XYZ file of C-alpha atoms in Angstrom:
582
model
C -15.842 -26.621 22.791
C -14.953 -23.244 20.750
C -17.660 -21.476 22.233
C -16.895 -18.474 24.628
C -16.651 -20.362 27.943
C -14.966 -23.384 26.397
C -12.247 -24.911 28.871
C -8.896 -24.742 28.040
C -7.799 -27.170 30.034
C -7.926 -30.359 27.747
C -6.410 -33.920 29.229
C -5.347 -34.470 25.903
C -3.280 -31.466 25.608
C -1.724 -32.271 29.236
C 2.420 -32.289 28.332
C 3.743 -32.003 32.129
C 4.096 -30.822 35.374
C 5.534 -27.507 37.324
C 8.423 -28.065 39.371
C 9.793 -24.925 40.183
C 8.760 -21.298 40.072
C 11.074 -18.397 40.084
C 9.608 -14.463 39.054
C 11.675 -14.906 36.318
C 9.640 -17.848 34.854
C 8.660 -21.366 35.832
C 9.964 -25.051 35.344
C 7.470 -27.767 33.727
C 8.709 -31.544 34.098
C 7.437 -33.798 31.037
C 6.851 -37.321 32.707
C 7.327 -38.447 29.274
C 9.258 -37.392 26.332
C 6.108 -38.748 24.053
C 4.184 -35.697 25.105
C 6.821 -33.171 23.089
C 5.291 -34.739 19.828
C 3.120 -33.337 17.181
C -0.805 -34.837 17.898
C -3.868 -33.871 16.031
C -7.092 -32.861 17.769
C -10.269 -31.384 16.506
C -8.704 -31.451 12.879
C -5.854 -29.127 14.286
C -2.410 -30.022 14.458
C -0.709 -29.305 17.417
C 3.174 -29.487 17.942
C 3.423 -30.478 21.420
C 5.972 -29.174 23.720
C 8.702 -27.176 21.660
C 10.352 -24.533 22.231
C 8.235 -21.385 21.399
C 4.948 -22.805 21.699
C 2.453 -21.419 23.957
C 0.886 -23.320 26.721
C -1.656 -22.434 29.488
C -0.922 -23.535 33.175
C -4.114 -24.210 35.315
C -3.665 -22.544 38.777
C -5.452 -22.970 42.180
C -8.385 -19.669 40.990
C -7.088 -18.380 37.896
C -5.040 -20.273 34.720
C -2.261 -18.559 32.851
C -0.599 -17.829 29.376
C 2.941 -18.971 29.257
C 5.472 -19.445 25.920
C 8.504 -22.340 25.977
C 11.752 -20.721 25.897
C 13.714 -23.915 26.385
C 13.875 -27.759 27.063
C 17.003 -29.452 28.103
C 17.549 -33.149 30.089
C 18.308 -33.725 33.514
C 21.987 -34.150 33.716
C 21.482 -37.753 34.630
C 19.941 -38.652 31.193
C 22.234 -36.482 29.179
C 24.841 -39.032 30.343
C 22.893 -41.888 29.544
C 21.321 -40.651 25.957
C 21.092 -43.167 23.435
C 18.804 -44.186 20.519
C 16.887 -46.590 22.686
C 15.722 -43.592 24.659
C 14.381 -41.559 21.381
C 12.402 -45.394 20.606
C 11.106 -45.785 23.983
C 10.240 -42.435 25.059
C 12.128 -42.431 28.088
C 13.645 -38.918 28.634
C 12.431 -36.471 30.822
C 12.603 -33.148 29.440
C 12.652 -30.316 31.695
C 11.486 -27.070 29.859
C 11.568 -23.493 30.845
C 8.084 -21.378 30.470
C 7.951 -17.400 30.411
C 4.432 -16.766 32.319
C 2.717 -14.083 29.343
C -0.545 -13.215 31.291
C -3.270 -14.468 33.751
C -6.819 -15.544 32.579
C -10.343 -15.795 34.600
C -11.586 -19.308 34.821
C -15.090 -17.752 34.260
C -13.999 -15.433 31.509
C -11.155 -16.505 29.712
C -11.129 -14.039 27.470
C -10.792 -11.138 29.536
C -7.187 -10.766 29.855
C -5.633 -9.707 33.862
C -2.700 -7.464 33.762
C -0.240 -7.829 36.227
C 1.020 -11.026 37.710
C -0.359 -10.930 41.088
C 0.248 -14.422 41.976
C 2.279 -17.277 40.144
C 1.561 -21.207 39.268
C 1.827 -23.317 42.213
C 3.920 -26.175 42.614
C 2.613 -29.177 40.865
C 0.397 -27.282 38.476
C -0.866 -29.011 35.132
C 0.394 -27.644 32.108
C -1.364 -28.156 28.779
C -0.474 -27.370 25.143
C -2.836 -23.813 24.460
C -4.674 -24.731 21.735
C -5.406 -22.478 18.801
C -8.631 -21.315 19.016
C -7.862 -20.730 22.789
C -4.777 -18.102 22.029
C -6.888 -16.546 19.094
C -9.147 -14.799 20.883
C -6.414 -13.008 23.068
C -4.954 -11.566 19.992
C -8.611 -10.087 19.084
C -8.923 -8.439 22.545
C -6.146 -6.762 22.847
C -6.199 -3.093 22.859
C -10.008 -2.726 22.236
C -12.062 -1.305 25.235
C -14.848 -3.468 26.811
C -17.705 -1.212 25.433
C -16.456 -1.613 21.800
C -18.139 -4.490 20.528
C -17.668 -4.847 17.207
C -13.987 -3.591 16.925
C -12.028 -3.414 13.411
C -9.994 -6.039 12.889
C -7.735 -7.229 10.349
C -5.488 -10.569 9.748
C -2.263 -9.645 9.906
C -0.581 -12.822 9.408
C -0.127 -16.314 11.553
C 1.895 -17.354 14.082
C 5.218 -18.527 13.458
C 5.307 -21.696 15.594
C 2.014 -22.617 14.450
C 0.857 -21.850 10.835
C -2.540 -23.145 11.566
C -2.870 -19.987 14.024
C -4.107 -16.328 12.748
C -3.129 -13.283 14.083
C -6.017 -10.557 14.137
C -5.654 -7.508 15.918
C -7.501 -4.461 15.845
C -6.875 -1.250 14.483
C -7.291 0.515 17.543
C -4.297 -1.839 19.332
C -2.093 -1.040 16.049
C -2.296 2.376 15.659
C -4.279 3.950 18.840
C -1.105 4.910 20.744
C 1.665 5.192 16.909
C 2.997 2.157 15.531
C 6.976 1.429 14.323
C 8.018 -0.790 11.967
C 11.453 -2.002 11.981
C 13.920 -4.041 10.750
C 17.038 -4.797 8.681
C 16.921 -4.698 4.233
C 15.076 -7.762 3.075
C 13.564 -8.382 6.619
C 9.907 -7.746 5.211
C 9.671 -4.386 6.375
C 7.859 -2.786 2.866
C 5.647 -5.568 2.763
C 4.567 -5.296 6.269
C 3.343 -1.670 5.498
C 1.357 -2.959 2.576
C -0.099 -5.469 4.647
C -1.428 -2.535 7.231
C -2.000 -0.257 4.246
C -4.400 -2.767 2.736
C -5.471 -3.468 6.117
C -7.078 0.096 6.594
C -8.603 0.143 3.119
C -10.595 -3.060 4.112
C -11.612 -1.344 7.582
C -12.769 1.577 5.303
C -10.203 3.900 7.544
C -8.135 6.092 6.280
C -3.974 6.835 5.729
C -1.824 8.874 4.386
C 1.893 7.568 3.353
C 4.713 9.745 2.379
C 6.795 7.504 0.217
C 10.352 8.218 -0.867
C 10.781 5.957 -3.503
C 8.174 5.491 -5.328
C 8.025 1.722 -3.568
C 4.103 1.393 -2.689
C 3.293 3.002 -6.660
C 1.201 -0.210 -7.067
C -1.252 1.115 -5.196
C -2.498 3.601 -7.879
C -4.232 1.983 -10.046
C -6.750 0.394 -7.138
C -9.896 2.568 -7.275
C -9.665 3.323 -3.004
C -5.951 5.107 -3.541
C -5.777 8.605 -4.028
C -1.674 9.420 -5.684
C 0.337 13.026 -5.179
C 3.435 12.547 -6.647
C 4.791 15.961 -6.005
C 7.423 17.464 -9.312
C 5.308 15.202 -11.646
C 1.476 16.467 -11.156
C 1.249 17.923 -7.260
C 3.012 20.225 -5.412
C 3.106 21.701 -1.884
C 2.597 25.721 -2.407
C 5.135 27.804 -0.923
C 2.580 30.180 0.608
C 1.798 27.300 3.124
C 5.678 27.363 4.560
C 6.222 28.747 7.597
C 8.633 31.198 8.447
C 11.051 28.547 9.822
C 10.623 26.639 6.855
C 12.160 29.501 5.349
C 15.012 29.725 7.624
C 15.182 25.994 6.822
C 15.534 26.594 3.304
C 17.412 29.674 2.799
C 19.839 28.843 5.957
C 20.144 32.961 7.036
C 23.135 33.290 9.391
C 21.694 34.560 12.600
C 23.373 37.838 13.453
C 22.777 39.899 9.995
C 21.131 37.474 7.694
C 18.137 35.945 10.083
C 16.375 39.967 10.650
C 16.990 41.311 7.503
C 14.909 38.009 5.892
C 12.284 38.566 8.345
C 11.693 42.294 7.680
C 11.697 41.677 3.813
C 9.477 38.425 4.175
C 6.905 41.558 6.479
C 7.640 43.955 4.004
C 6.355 41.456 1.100
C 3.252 40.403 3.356
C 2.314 44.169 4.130
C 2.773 45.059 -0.178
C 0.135 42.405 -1.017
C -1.843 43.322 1.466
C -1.884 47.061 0.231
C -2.448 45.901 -3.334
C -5.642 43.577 -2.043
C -7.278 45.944 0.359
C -6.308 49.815 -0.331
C -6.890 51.935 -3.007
C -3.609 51.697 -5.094
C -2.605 55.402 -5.587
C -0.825 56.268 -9.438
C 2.829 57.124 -7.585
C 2.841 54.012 -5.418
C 2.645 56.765 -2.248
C 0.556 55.356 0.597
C 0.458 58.233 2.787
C -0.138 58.434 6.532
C -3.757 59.753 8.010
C -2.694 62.064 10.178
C 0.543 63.611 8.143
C 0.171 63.402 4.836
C 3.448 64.357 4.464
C 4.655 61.201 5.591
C 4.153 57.856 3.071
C 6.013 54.890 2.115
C 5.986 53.772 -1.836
C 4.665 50.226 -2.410
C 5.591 49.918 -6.210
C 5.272 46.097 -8.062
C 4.625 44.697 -5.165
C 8.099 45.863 -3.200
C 7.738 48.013 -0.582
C 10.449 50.768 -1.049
C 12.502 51.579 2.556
C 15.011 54.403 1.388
C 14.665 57.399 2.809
C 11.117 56.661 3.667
C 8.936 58.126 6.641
C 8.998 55.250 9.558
C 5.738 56.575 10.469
C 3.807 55.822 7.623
C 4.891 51.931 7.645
C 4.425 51.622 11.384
C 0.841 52.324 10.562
C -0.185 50.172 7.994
C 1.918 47.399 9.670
C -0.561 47.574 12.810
C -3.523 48.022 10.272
C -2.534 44.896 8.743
C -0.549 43.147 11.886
C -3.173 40.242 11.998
C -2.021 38.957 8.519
C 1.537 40.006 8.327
C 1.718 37.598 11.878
C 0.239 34.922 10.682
C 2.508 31.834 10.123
C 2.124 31.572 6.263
C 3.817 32.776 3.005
C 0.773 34.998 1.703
C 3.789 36.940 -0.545
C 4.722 36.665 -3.591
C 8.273 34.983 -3.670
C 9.885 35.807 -6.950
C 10.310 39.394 -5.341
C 11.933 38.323 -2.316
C 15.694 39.103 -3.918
C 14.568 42.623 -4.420
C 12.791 43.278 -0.968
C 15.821 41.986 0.945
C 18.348 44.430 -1.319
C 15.219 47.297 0.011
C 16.453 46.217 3.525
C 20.153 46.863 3.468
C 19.588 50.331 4.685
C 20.982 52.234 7.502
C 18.340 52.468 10.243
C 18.064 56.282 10.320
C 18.977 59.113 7.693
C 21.330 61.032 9.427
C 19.988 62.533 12.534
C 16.546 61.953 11.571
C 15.872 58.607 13.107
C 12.122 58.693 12.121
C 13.657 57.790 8.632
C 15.408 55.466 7.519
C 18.258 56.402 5.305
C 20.413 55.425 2.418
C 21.810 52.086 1.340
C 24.080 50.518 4.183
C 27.057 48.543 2.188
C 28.098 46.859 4.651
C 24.740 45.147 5.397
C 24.515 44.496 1.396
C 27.725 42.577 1.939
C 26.531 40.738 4.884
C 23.014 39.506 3.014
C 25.308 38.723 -0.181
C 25.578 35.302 0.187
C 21.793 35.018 1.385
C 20.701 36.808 -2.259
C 22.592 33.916 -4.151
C 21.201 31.284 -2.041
C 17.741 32.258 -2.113
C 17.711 33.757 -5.978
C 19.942 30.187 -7.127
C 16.681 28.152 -5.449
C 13.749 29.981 -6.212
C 15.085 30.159 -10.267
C 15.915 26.109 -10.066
C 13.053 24.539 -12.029
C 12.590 21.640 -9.633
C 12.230 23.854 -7.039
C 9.315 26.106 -8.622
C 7.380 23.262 -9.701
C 7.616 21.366 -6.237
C 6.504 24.928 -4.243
C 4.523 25.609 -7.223
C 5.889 28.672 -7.832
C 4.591 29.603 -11.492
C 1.098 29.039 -13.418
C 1.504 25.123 -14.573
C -1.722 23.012 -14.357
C -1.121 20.809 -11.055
C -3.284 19.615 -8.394
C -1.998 21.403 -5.022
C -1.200 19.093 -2.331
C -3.028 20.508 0.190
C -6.285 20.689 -1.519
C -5.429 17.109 -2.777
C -5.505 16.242 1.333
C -8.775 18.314 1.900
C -10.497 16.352 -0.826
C -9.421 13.207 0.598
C -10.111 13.661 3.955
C -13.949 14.402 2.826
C -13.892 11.584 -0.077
C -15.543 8.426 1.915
C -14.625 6.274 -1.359
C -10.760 7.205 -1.142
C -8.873 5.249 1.686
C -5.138 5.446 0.954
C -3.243 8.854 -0.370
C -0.038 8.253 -1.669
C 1.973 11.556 -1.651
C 5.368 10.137 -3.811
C 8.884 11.681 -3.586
C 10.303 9.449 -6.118
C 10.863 12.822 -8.153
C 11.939 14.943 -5.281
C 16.036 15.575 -5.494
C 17.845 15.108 -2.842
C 19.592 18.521 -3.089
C 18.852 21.332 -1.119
C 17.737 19.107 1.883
C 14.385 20.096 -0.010
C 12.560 15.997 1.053
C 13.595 16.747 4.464
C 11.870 20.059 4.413
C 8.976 19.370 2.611
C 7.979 16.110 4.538
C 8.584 18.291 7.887
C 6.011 20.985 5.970
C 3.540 18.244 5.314
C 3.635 16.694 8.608
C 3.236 20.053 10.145
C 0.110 20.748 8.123
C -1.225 17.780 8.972
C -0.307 18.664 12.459
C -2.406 22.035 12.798
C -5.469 20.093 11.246
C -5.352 18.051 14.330
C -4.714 20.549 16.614
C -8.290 22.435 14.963
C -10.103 18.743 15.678
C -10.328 18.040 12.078
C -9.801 14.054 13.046
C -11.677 13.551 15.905
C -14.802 11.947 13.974
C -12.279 10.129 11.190
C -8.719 9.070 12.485
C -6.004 9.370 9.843
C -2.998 6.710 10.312
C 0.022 9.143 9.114
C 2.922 6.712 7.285
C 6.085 8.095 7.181
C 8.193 4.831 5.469
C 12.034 5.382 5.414
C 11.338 7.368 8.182
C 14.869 7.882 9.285
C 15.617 9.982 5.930
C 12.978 12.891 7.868
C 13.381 12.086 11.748
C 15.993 13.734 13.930
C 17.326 16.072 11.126
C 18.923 19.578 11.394
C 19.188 22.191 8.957
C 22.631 24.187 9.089
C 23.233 27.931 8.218
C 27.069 29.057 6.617
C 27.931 29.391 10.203
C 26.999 26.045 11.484
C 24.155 27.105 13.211
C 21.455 24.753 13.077
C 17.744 24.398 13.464
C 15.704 21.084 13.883
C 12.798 19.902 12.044
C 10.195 18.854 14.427
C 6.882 18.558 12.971
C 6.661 14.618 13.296
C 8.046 14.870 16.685
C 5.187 16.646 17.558
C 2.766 14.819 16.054
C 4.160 11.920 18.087
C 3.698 13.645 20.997
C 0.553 15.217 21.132
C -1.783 13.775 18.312
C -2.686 10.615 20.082
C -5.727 12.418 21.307
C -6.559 14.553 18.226
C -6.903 11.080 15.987
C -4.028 11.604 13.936
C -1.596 8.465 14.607
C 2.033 8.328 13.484
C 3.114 5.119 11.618
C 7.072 5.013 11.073
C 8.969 2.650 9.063
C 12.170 2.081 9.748
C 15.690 0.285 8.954
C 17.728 2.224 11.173
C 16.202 2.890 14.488
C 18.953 4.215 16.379
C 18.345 7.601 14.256
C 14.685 8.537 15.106
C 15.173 10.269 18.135
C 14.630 8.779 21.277
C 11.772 10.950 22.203
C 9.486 10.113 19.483
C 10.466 6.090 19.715
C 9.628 6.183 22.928
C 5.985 7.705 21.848
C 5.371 4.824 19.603
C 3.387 2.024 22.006
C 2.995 -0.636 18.952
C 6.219 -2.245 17.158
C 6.298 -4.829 14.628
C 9.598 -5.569 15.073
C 11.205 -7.431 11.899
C 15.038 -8.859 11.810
C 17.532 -6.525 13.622
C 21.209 -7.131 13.864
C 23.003 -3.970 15.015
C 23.590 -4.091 18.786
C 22.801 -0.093 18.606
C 19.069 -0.780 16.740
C 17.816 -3.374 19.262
C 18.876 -1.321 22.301
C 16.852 1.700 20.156
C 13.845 -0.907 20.672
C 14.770 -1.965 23.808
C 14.947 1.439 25.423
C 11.553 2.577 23.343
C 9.294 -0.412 24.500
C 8.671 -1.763 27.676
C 7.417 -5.136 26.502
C 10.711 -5.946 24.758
C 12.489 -7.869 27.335
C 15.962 -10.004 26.649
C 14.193 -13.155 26.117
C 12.034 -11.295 23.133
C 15.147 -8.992 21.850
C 16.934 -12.824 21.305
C 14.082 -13.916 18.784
C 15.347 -10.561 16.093
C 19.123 -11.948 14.825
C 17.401 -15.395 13.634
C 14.129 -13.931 12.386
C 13.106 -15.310 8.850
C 11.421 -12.888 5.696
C 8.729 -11.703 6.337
C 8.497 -12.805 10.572
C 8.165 -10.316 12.801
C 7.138 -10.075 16.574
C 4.430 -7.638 17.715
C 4.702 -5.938 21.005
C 3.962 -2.495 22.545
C 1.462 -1.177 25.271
C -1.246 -2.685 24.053
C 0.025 -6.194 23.464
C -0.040 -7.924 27.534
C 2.304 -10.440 25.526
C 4.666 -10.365 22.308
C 3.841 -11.989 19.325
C 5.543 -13.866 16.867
C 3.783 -14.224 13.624
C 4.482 -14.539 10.146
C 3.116 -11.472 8.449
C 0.925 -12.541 5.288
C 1.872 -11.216 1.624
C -0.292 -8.200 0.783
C -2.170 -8.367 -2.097
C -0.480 -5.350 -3.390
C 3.506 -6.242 -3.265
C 5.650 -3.110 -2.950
C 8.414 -2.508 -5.740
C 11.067 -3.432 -3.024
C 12.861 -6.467 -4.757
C 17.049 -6.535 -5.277
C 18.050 -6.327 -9.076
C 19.215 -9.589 -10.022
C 22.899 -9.457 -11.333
C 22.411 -11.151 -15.127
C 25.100 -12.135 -18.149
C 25.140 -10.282 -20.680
């Protein structure tokens, strides 16, 4: 009976009759009211007809898949309801069925999309029993040549405990994954559950944690832990230039160029120091006219009254590195460079020089000088961009090793020490993402697909960084990621209480969703926009779901799921303090 072509069409799981069929859904007439109680068969309890119980409807070539969303009495017996009709079984229940999917009669198991034709009239409808509905769950999203695909348990179902959920990896995370849902909905534990999931698989993930809230992973022997301020940090000379903008905020007109020429100016006086002969006077003269040279003393590059000449030169020498979008400078000098840049742009009416100190421009970088000189002196700052010589593990090499370590599953990069000044978590998760990002973009996943966690994901998503102007610039690195890493193997896992703040774009990229309580009208019309599979009938489930219930839906999923996620083994450090006397 549980083999692969077992019939799922059992007499003793008959519970009615169609009577009516709509596109919206179908109408099932129980002869008796008897046939909505709970029975036992092969050792399984079943729970007859009630509402949110699946059933399977044999049809004239094919059968189908269909969920209870409602039972009600024929006006008639309303009227006449007593307790003689609970005793002698004599309602007749009329209940209303959502058609999920169609099945093969030879195949069961291979799952038709599209409803190309409904139940007919009269069709029998049976209660679907649990090994039946089981093997949908471990088919979905996994390709027919796949054979052996990675599964894990992710929890039961909620009408029927007896019922586990296993789904593949490759339907989770193949096309991004959200998790959503209101404080004390079971959000944190869900991303344990998926956490510990990989680690079983033997996949790998990476999870950027705010709060320190998954730190119980540590001490397992498959977790690899970053906790950047404490023992890690992300160097500064892997920032971009925009990251700079980010963190600095230049004003656009004056502030924006002057910060770019000083950030070349830095690049092209380390590159002099690594690769030329370092004269005694600092003079780096031009080949062809020696009288022209700029001075590149402790690593600044002086400007003042210098020969243009002899810099345009060694910048094309060097225009390969000085382009490249890194931070190969050294950053304590940056305050120095910049006050080398607020020069006029000629000397006089020599315009192949540039000439004295311009005060106006020194007035107009001012307020950049304090910004910049107030972060890079700030201790959290140096030891989080590792400015400085203290013994920490850099991030980045912390991710290579990882990636290459077949015994290390999980990295845990924690921001529990991160301040929230500065907009410096916002910044630096956008930085990680984005290295992560160009890894992809090289292929470095293909062979090993990395699930990317980003949990309190709204606190990086969909943020802007502002300049004293109001001027703003957006962080986009995990939008992009979202976008375009599907097919580089690096999948995007967000967590989420607040969905109406990731943007649109990127929700819209996520095709799973493990969808835990949501209240605000604005979050479930977030979802409902995002995923096609989240119809009115499913969005009604999320006011009244429990702890830890969830349903699972996306592109992947022909039907949503309700289930009751299991506990992990490893809880997250998520629980309320408990108000106590004193």
């Amino acid at each position: 009976m549980k083999g692969t072509n077992y019939n799922p069409f059992v007499n003793e799981h008959f519970i009615g009759f169609i009577n009516q069929v709509t596109p919206q859904g179908v109408k099932v007439h129980f002869p008796s009211s008897a046939l909505l109680q709970p029975f036992f068969k092969y050792g399984e309890l079943y729970h007859g007809g009630l509402v949110g119980n699946y059933v399977v409807i044999e049809g004239h070539q094919m059968g189908f898949l269909g969920k209870i969303q409602g039972i009600e009495l024929p006006e008639k017996e309303r009227l006449e309801l007593s307790e003689k009709s609970f005793e002698t079984n004599e309602m007749h229940p009329i209940g209303y069925i959502e058609i999920l999917l169609s099945f093969s009669f030879e195949n069961p198991e291979e799952i038709q999309r599209g409803l190309n034709t409904l139940p007919p009239i009269g069709a029998k409808v049976f209660v679907c029993a649990s090994y039946f509905i089981q093997s949908f769950f471990k088919r979905f999203g996994v390709k027919k040549e796949n054979t052996a695909p990675c599964l894990m348990k992710l929890g039961v179902l909620t009408q029927d405990k007896t019922t586990p959920v296993e789904i593949s990896l490759d339907a989770l995370f193949g096309r991004h994954c959200a998790i959503v849902g209101t404080t004390g909905g079971g959000k944190s534990y869900t991303t344990s559950k998926l956490l510990e999931g990989i680690s079983n698989a033997k996949a790998k993930a990476i999870i950027i944690d705010p709060t320190g809230e998954y730190s119980g992973f540590d001490s397992k022997d498959y977790v690899e832990s970053a906790i950047i301020n404490k023992d890690s940090y992300f160097h500064y000379s892997r920032l971009s230039v925009g990251d700079w903008f980010a963190l600095f905020r230049p004003a656009g007109q004056v502030q924006q160029p002057k910060l770019l020429d000083a950030i070349k100016s830095l690049k092209l006086a380390k590159c002099l120091e690594e690769n030329e002969k370092l004269p005694e006077d600092g003079k780096f003269h031009h080949p062809k006219f020696t009288d022209k040279f700029i001075t590149c003393v402790g690593g600044i590059i002086r400007k003042k009254c210098h020969y243009k000449d002899a810099f345009r030169h060694f910048e094309t020498k060097y225009m390969a590195e000085i382009e490249e979008d890194n931070s190969e400078f050294d950053l304590t000098k940056l305050v120095i460079q910049l006050k080398e840049e607020a020069i006029y742009e000629s000397n006089g009416s020599n315009v192949e020089m540039w000439g004295d100190v311009d005060k106006r421009t020194s007035d107009n970088i001012a307020s950049l000088i304090i910004r910049i000189y107030s972060k890079v002196s700030d201790k959290a700052f140096k030891q989080i961009f590792g400015i400085g010589k203290e013994p920490k593990k850099d991030l980045c090499e912390t991710i290579e090793s990882f990636i290459s370590n077949k015994s290390r599953h999980i990295l845990r990069i924690g921001f529990e020490d991160v301040p929230y000044d500065f907009q410096t978590r916002e910044i630096l998760a956008n930085a990680i993402a984005k290295f992560l990002l160009n890894k992809a973009r090289k292929g470095d996943f293909k062979t090993q697909p990395i699930v990317f966690f980003a949990d309190e994901a709204h606190q990086f998503l969909n943020k802007e960084v502002k300049d004293e102007y109001f001027q703003s610039m957006r962080l986009d690195s995990f939008d992009s990621i979202a976008k375009e890493c599907r097919k580089y193997g690096l999948f995007l896992c967000l967590a989420t209480q607040m969905p109406r703040d990731i943007p649109l774009g990127t929700l819209s990229q996520m095709g799973t969703f493990l969808v835990h309580r949501l209240i605000n009208y604005k979050d479930k019309e977030a979802v409902e926009s995002a995923c096609s599979a989240a119809n009115k009938s499913t969005l009604a489930y999320l006011p009244v779901l429990g702890a830890g219930e969830a349903i699972l839906m996306g592109v992947d999923f022909p039907m949503p799921v309700m289930l009751k996620v299991d506990l992990p083994q490893t809880e997250p450090n998520s629980h309320t303090p408990q108000f106590k006397r004193l």
